[in-house]
Amino acid sequence: MNTIALVGNPNSGKTTLFNALTGSNQRVGNWPGVTVEKKEGSIKYKDKQYTIIDLPGAYSLGSFSEDEIIARDYILKGNPDVVINVVDATNIERNLYLTTQLLEMGAKVVVALNMIDEAKAKKIEIDINTLSQKLGVPIVPTIASKRKGIEELVSKAIELIDDNVDYKAHISYGESIDKEIENIKAVLSKFDLDYPTDWVAVKVLEGDPYVISKLEKDYALNKTSFLKDLREKEEDYELEIINKRYEYINRITREAVKLPEEQIETLSDKIDRVITHKFLGLPIFGLIMFIVFQLTFAIGEELLGGYVAAAVEILGAGVENILIRINAPDWLISFFIEGIVGGIGTVLEFVPLIVVLYMLMGILEDSGYMARAAYIMDNIMRALGLHGKSFISMIIGFGCNVPGVMSTRTLENKKDRMISILINPFMSCGARIPIYLVFISAFFPNHGGIILFSLYFLGIFIALLMAKIFSKTLFKGESSYFIMELPPYRMPTIRNVLRNMWDNVSEFLVRAGTIIFFVVALLWVLAMLPVGVEPYSQESILGKIGTLIAPIFAPAGYGTWQAAVGLFSGIAAKEAVVAILGMVYAGAQEGTALINAIQSAFTPLSAVSFMVMTLLYTPCAATLGAIKKETGSLKWTVFSALYSFAIAWLVSVLVYQVGTAVGLG
Amino acid sequence: MLKEVLKKIKDSKYVSKYHIAKELNTTEEVIEQIFSDLNRMGYIKEENTSTCNMKCSGCSFSSLCNKVPINTITITEKGKKLLNRQSF
């Protein structure tokens, strides 16, 4: 029985065509020795049966994957009488690479120009006659999904079985390579190879590891042979040969294929010219971020903010009633009201804002703008003598510093990596947002956007400044050079944006629900002890710890034990700060919402100073863990914890003292 | 075409596969393939900043990895050698 093999790129519609050809006459097995699925079927044409083999999908016939090796071995060892090459008409030039390789093998090929309807819809004009002539193979347009062109394809393929025309493509790879191929062929002619000699010669020059190891093993063409000489020549044979293939295809498609002129891209060009402009790029980036923060407040607080707060309140009151009704012990009620409602509940009230912020950031990312932002910053960082790639990890750090620190793995150079790791925590992560929001609600309810914006940019500024200082002092040396890819602009998909947002928010909630719970529980116990002391008073263990640390923060304007305890808990997790503040204030003045308590404990200036501290001080335990893991050094982890604290303290004190001096206090 | 692409990468401030495709009269898919060929042969190094496939044993941050990675391209020593050797 004659055999017809189907070969084509993944997604070329090969399997659809196979199903259209064979119907239910299919057998599924495995290729010998591998786990790749082998599909076989049969068709009847003019009273004769033909076997059809569906070869694994592949973009080329090299030896880079099992699929490729199976496909080419099957074709080369003379199994199929004819090969149907399924070509995606909407992506013809790329698909023809495989076709070219088939022709180099000398296979009898019929091209099924599939999805021809989609190509037409995309206004791709294909001159099938010219294409067929230039390639030297018959081409049948098909629409496999609608079973169109199948009859003609089968008849063309079967016609070819008895045809004795030489279908081999004769591509010239350039004078010197052609000569080298002849040399190799001369050597190989002494052996009885499984494969066509000229094909093997080309593969040897391409450095095909599969073919070379076969030659070395099966034909004892070992180290003393010409293979070694070839390797030592260090010529770019592989590149040259692939290059010629692409040129060969490009010459053909220039004549036979006309692509539509796309207008949308010129708009994208115009946008890019402005957005990535040398001087305009940065202000535009700033403006976009400013709008993002403004919208965050407009939508997140004014539209949605009230609902969660109300829900937390109602839920809290409900559970409290139940607890009282079932005569729960006082300590449990206290823990629930002050710890859970006052603490975690306060954090939850800010979830709507975080949801909106992440949604807007997701839209920016998905549209392709973030790559432009990274490009603009790359230019600035290079001007500072730094590495641009670290800005990408900085952008990731806006979500969470842990993946931000981890993403520095792509920096090969130690200097770049260390600097990127050490500055990443200055990027304001999502967990810090509730802290800003509490203070903004208390003192600057109408200027939330600009304050959030200023904090984020202060973070970037300090990060860049420190990077510059580190590269001048601790880590000298050259930065590696890379080029960034600007992807085409895309319309953000609701699905992606929502998914991304959900990941961020659910992560936030999980941490709010677990780590904060433990921190709250631990500190609540400390606030109750020793037995007999007034809970949440300065005499409690918690109060004593806070009082011990508090003087450090006095010059910054918030030398209270509550603030000190709040900041201290932030080293465990930044989400915990608001929860702890909520707990200690709710416990001290019964029924007082955190915002009122803060209004009496802080001034607008010390609030700003506290926000700056929060932005810059010691990263959370998880981030420190990531830093330890990525630097592999306890010394640098400790350094990171201490130097960021020192900088935060300095800037915070500076803000407060200068502010007081100019009369803002 | 591979060498032309390499040259274009070297001469540009940023890489736009779309632009390279237009300039070389081909499609983005072909340029995509050429990039991966050049990467495979070691003339360039293509990287992205996705942290989604990184293992961070037991950490709960995997969902926070960045899903819209930014790609970067570095011309390797081998690539630079080729560019120096060839006169275009």
PDB file of C-alpha atoms in Angstrom, chain A residues 273-431:
ATOM      1  CA  ARG A 273       7.425  58.764  18.805  1.00  0.00           C
ATOM      2  CA  VAL A 274       5.782  60.907  21.464  1.00  0.00           C
ATOM      3  CA  ILE A 275       5.710  58.443  24.336  1.00  0.00           C
ATOM      4  CA  THR A 276       9.339  57.386  24.036  1.00  0.00           C
ATOM      5  CA  HIS A 277      10.547  60.891  23.218  1.00  0.00           C
ATOM      6  CA  LYS A 278      13.846  61.907  24.740  1.00  0.00           C
ATOM      7  CA  PHE A 279      12.434  64.802  26.736  1.00  0.00           C
ATOM      8  CA  LEU A 280       8.689  64.222  26.689  1.00  0.00           C
ATOM      9  CA  GLY A 281       8.820  60.553  27.636  1.00  0.00           C
ATOM     10  CA  LEU A 282       9.472  61.041  31.330  1.00  0.00           C
ATOM     11  CA  PRO A 283       6.884  63.781  31.956  1.00  0.00           C
ATOM     12  CA  ILE A 284       4.324  61.667  30.099  1.00  0.00           C
ATOM     13  CA  PHE A 285       5.192  58.662  32.254  1.00  0.00           C
ATOM     14  CA  GLY A 286       4.741  60.889  35.307  1.00  0.00           C
ATOM     15  CA  LEU A 287       1.439  62.220  34.033  1.00  0.00           C
ATOM     16  CA  ILE A 288       0.095  58.759  33.316  1.00  0.00           C
ATOM     17  CA  MET A 289       1.027  57.556  36.783  1.00  0.00           C
ATOM     18  CA  PHE A 290      -0.546  60.668  38.291  1.00  0.00           C
ATOM     19  CA  ILE A 291      -3.785  59.983  36.447  1.00  0.00           C
ATOM     20  CA  VAL A 292      -3.667  56.381  37.664  1.00  0.00           C
ATOM     21  CA  PHE A 293      -3.436  57.498  41.289  1.00  0.00           C
ATOM     22  CA  GLN A 294      -6.142  60.127  40.863  1.00  0.00           C
ATOM     23  CA  LEU A 295      -8.458  57.567  39.326  1.00  0.00           C
ATOM     24  CA  THR A 296      -7.625  55.129  42.096  1.00  0.00           C
ATOM     25  CA  PHE A 297      -9.008  57.550  44.633  1.00  0.00           C
ATOM     26  CA  ALA A 298     -11.888  58.732  42.507  1.00  0.00           C
ATOM     27  CA  ILE A 299     -13.120  55.213  41.802  1.00  0.00           C
ATOM     28  CA  GLY A 300     -11.761  53.239  44.715  1.00  0.00           C
ATOM     29  CA  GLU A 301     -12.677  55.527  47.552  1.00  0.00           C
ATOM     30  CA  GLU A 302     -15.476  57.782  46.468  1.00  0.00           C
ATOM     31  CA  LEU A 303     -17.318  55.117  44.529  1.00  0.00           C
ATOM     32  CA  LEU A 304     -16.550  51.893  46.347  1.00  0.00           C
ATOM     33  CA  GLY A 305     -14.762  52.776  49.575  1.00  0.00           C
ATOM     34  CA  GLY A 306     -17.785  53.144  51.826  1.00  0.00           C
ATOM     35  CA  TYR A 307     -19.286  49.751  51.142  1.00  0.00           C
ATOM     36  CA  VAL A 308     -16.495  47.611  52.534  1.00  0.00           C
ATOM     37  CA  ALA A 309     -16.164  49.776  55.627  1.00  0.00           C
ATOM     38  CA  ALA A 310     -19.887  49.498  56.218  1.00  0.00           C
ATOM     39  CA  ALA A 311     -19.798  45.740  55.632  1.00  0.00           C
ATOM     40  CA  VAL A 312     -16.900  45.302  58.063  1.00  0.00           C
ATOM     41  CA  GLU A 313     -18.776  47.335  60.643  1.00  0.00           C
ATOM     42  CA  ILE A 314     -22.037  45.421  60.268  1.00  0.00           C
ATOM     43  CA  LEU A 315     -20.281  42.072  60.243  1.00  0.00           C
ATOM     44  CA  GLY A 316     -18.183  43.030  63.270  1.00  0.00           C
ATOM     45  CA  ALA A 317     -21.226  44.202  65.227  1.00  0.00           C
ATOM     46  CA  GLY A 318     -23.104  41.031  64.279  1.00  0.00           C
ATOM     47  CA  VAL A 319     -20.364  38.699  65.474  1.00  0.00           C
ATOM     48  CA  GLU A 320     -19.878  40.778  68.601  1.00  0.00           C
ATOM     49  CA  ASN A 321     -23.579  40.369  69.442  1.00  0.00           C
ATOM     50  CA  ILE A 322     -23.347  36.650  68.952  1.00  0.00           C
ATOM     51  CA  LEU A 323     -20.269  36.448  71.149  1.00  0.00           C
ATOM     52  CA  ILE A 324     -22.010  38.379  73.904  1.00  0.00           C
ATOM     53  CA  ARG A 325     -25.163  36.296  73.582  1.00  0.00           C
ATOM     54  CA  ILE A 326     -23.301  33.007  73.916  1.00  0.00           C
ATOM     55  CA  ASN A 327     -21.463  34.404  76.955  1.00  0.00           C
ATOM     56  CA  ALA A 328     -18.057  34.230  75.341  1.00  0.00           C
ATOM     57  CA  PRO A 329     -15.218  35.105  77.716  1.00  0.00           C
ATOM     58  CA  ASP A 330     -14.240  38.773  77.836  1.00  0.00           C
ATOM     59  CA  TRP A 331     -10.785  38.176  76.435  1.00  0.00           C
ATOM     60  CA  LEU A 332     -12.253  36.587  73.297  1.00  0.00           C
ATOM     61  CA  ILE A 333     -14.611  39.502  72.767  1.00  0.00           C
ATOM     62  CA  SER A 334     -11.727  41.911  73.312  1.00  0.00           C
ATOM     63  CA  PHE A 335      -9.529  40.001  70.889  1.00  0.00           C
ATOM     64  CA  PHE A 336     -12.283  40.022  68.329  1.00  0.00           C
ATOM     65  CA  ILE A 337     -13.226  43.700  68.615  1.00  0.00           C
ATOM     66  CA  GLU A 338      -9.769  45.173  68.942  1.00  0.00           C
ATOM     67  CA  GLY A 339      -7.665  42.618  67.166  1.00  0.00           C
ATOM     68  CA  ILE A 340      -9.838  41.343  64.353  1.00  0.00           C
ATOM     69  CA  VAL A 341     -12.262  44.189  63.668  1.00  0.00           C
ATOM     70  CA  GLY A 342      -9.972  47.013  64.721  1.00  0.00           C
ATOM     71  CA  GLY A 343      -6.947  45.403  63.140  1.00  0.00           C
ATOM     72  CA  ILE A 344      -7.696  43.241  60.135  1.00  0.00           C
ATOM     73  CA  GLY A 345     -11.021  44.975  59.484  1.00  0.00           C
ATOM     74  CA  THR A 346      -9.259  48.303  59.098  1.00  0.00           C
ATOM     75  CA  VAL A 347      -6.931  46.793  56.519  1.00  0.00           C
ATOM     76  CA  LEU A 348      -9.854  45.341  54.582  1.00  0.00           C
ATOM     77  CA  GLU A 349     -11.465  48.743  54.251  1.00  0.00           C
ATOM     78  CA  PHE A 350      -8.751  49.683  51.830  1.00  0.00           C
ATOM     79  CA  VAL A 351      -9.147  46.710  49.554  1.00  0.00           C
ATOM     80  CA  PRO A 352     -11.338  48.584  47.026  1.00  0.00           C
ATOM     81  CA  LEU A 353      -8.570  51.126  46.431  1.00  0.00           C
ATOM     82  CA  ILE A 354      -6.028  48.391  45.975  1.00  0.00           C
ATOM     83  CA  VAL A 355      -8.350  46.607  43.563  1.00  0.00           C
ATOM     84  CA  VAL A 356      -8.691  49.732  41.452  1.00  0.00           C
ATOM     85  CA  LEU A 357      -4.981  50.520  41.521  1.00  0.00           C
ATOM     86  CA  TYR A 358      -4.037  47.039  40.384  1.00  0.00           C
ATOM     87  CA  MET A 359      -6.683  47.091  37.715  1.00  0.00           C
ATOM     88  CA  LEU A 360      -5.312  50.322  36.274  1.00  0.00           C
ATOM     89  CA  MET A 361      -1.741  49.056  36.467  1.00  0.00           C
ATOM     90  CA  GLY A 362      -2.888  45.863  34.756  1.00  0.00           C
ATOM     91  CA  ILE A 363      -4.359  47.894  31.909  1.00  0.00           C
ATOM     92  CA  LEU A 364      -1.069  49.768  31.499  1.00  0.00           C
ATOM     93  CA  GLU A 365       0.886  46.524  31.458  1.00  0.00           C
ATOM     94  CA  ASP A 366      -1.416  44.705  29.120  1.00  0.00           C
ATOM     95  CA  SER A 367      -1.512  47.561  26.627  1.00  0.00           C
ATOM     96  CA  GLY A 368       2.265  47.420  26.206  1.00  0.00           C
ATOM     97  CA  TYR A 369       2.878  50.781  27.873  1.00  0.00           C
ATOM     98  CA  MET A 370       5.004  49.388  30.705  1.00  0.00           C
ATOM     99  CA  ALA A 371       7.618  48.249  28.212  1.00  0.00           C
ATOM    100  CA  ARG A 372       7.803  51.852  26.979  1.00  0.00           C
ATOM    101  CA  ALA A 373       8.069  53.114  30.534  1.00  0.00           C
ATOM    102  CA  ALA A 374      10.934  50.713  31.118  1.00  0.00           C
ATOM    103  CA  TYR A 375      12.529  51.947  27.900  1.00  0.00           C
ATOM    104  CA  ILE A 376      12.300  55.597  28.982  1.00  0.00           C
ATOM    105  CA  MET A 377      13.755  54.759  32.370  1.00  0.00           C
ATOM    106  CA  ASP A 378      16.393  52.628  30.709  1.00  0.00           C
ATOM    107  CA  ASN A 379      17.661  55.728  28.938  1.00  0.00           C
ATOM    108  CA  ILE A 380      17.732  57.681  32.172  1.00  0.00           C
ATOM    109  CA  MET A 381      19.442  54.905  34.061  1.00  0.00           C
ATOM    110  CA  ARG A 382      22.053  54.586  31.373  1.00  0.00           C
ATOM    111  CA  ALA A 383      22.653  58.310  31.575  1.00  0.00           C
ATOM    112  CA  LEU A 384      23.356  57.731  35.259  1.00  0.00           C
ATOM    113  CA  GLY A 385      25.789  54.970  34.319  1.00  0.00           C
ATOM    114  CA  LEU A 386      23.471  52.277  35.615  1.00  0.00           C
ATOM    115  CA  HIS A 387      21.751  49.269  34.258  1.00  0.00           C
ATOM    116  CA  GLY A 388      18.373  49.657  32.633  1.00  0.00           C
ATOM    117  CA  LYS A 389      17.202  46.166  33.215  1.00  0.00           C
ATOM    118  CA  SER A 390      16.979  46.790  36.911  1.00  0.00           C
ATOM    119  CA  PHE A 391      14.160  49.203  36.191  1.00  0.00           C
ATOM    120  CA  ILE A 392      12.116  46.285  34.969  1.00  0.00           C
ATOM    121  CA  SER A 393      12.581  44.572  38.300  1.00  0.00           C
ATOM    122  CA  MET A 394      11.670  47.884  39.929  1.00  0.00           C
ATOM    123  CA  ILE A 395       8.362  47.946  38.057  1.00  0.00           C
ATOM    124  CA  ILE A 396       7.693  44.402  39.237  1.00  0.00           C
ATOM    125  CA  GLY A 397       8.502  45.590  42.753  1.00  0.00           C
ATOM    126  CA  PHE A 398       5.522  47.940  42.628  1.00  0.00           C
ATOM    127  CA  GLY A 399       3.369  44.845  42.991  1.00  0.00           C
ATOM    128  CA  CYS A 400       5.484  43.082  45.563  1.00  0.00           C
ATOM    129  CA  ASN A 401       9.199  43.279  46.301  1.00  0.00           C
ATOM    130  CA  VAL A 402       9.621  39.510  46.523  1.00  0.00           C
ATOM    131  CA  PRO A 403       9.118  38.828  42.785  1.00  0.00           C
ATOM    132  CA  GLY A 404      10.878  42.144  42.159  1.00  0.00           C
ATOM    133  CA  VAL A 405      14.009  40.854  43.886  1.00  0.00           C
ATOM    134  CA  MET A 406      13.658  37.462  42.216  1.00  0.00           C
ATOM    135  CA  SER A 407      13.429  39.003  38.761  1.00  0.00           C
ATOM    136  CA  THR A 408      16.986  40.298  39.101  1.00  0.00           C
ATOM    137  CA  ARG A 409      18.064  36.766  38.282  1.00  0.00           C
ATOM    138  CA  THR A 410      18.032  37.740  34.633  1.00  0.00           C
ATOM    139  CA  LEU A 411      20.935  40.098  35.250  1.00  0.00           C
ATOM    140  CA  GLU A 412      24.112  38.215  34.551  1.00  0.00           C
ATOM    141  CA  ASN A 413      26.507  40.768  35.880  1.00  0.00           C
ATOM    142  CA  LYS A 414      27.031  40.672  39.651  1.00  0.00           C
ATOM    143  CA  LYS A 415      27.265  44.410  40.008  1.00  0.00           C
ATOM    144  CA  ASP A 416      23.951  44.992  38.254  1.00  0.00           C
ATOM    145  CA  ARG A 417      22.301  42.290  40.283  1.00  0.00           C
ATOM    146  CA  MET A 418      23.458  43.410  43.694  1.00  0.00           C
ATOM    147  CA  ILE A 419      22.451  47.001  43.034  1.00  0.00           C
ATOM    148  CA  SER A 420      19.060  45.968  41.686  1.00  0.00           C
ATOM    149  CA  ILE A 421      18.392  43.797  44.702  1.00  0.00           C
ATOM    150  CA  LEU A 422      19.402  46.455  47.193  1.00  0.00           C
ATOM    151  CA  ILE A 423      17.268  49.196  45.660  1.00  0.00           C
ATOM    152  CA  ASN A 424      14.179  47.120  44.949  1.00  0.00           C
ATOM    153  CA  PRO A 425      12.559  47.533  48.403  1.00  0.00           C
ATOM    154  CA  PHE A 426      12.342  51.301  47.799  1.00  0.00           C
ATOM    155  CA  MET A 427       9.659  50.518  45.249  1.00  0.00           C
ATOM    156  CA  SER A 428       6.424  50.971  47.062  1.00  0.00           C
ATOM    157  CA  CYS A 429       4.681  47.613  47.120  1.00  0.00           C
ATOM    158  CA  GLY A 430       0.955  46.998  47.447  1.00  0.00           C
ATOM    159  CA  ALA A 431       1.170  46.113  51.125  1.00  0.00           C
TER     160      ALA A 431
END
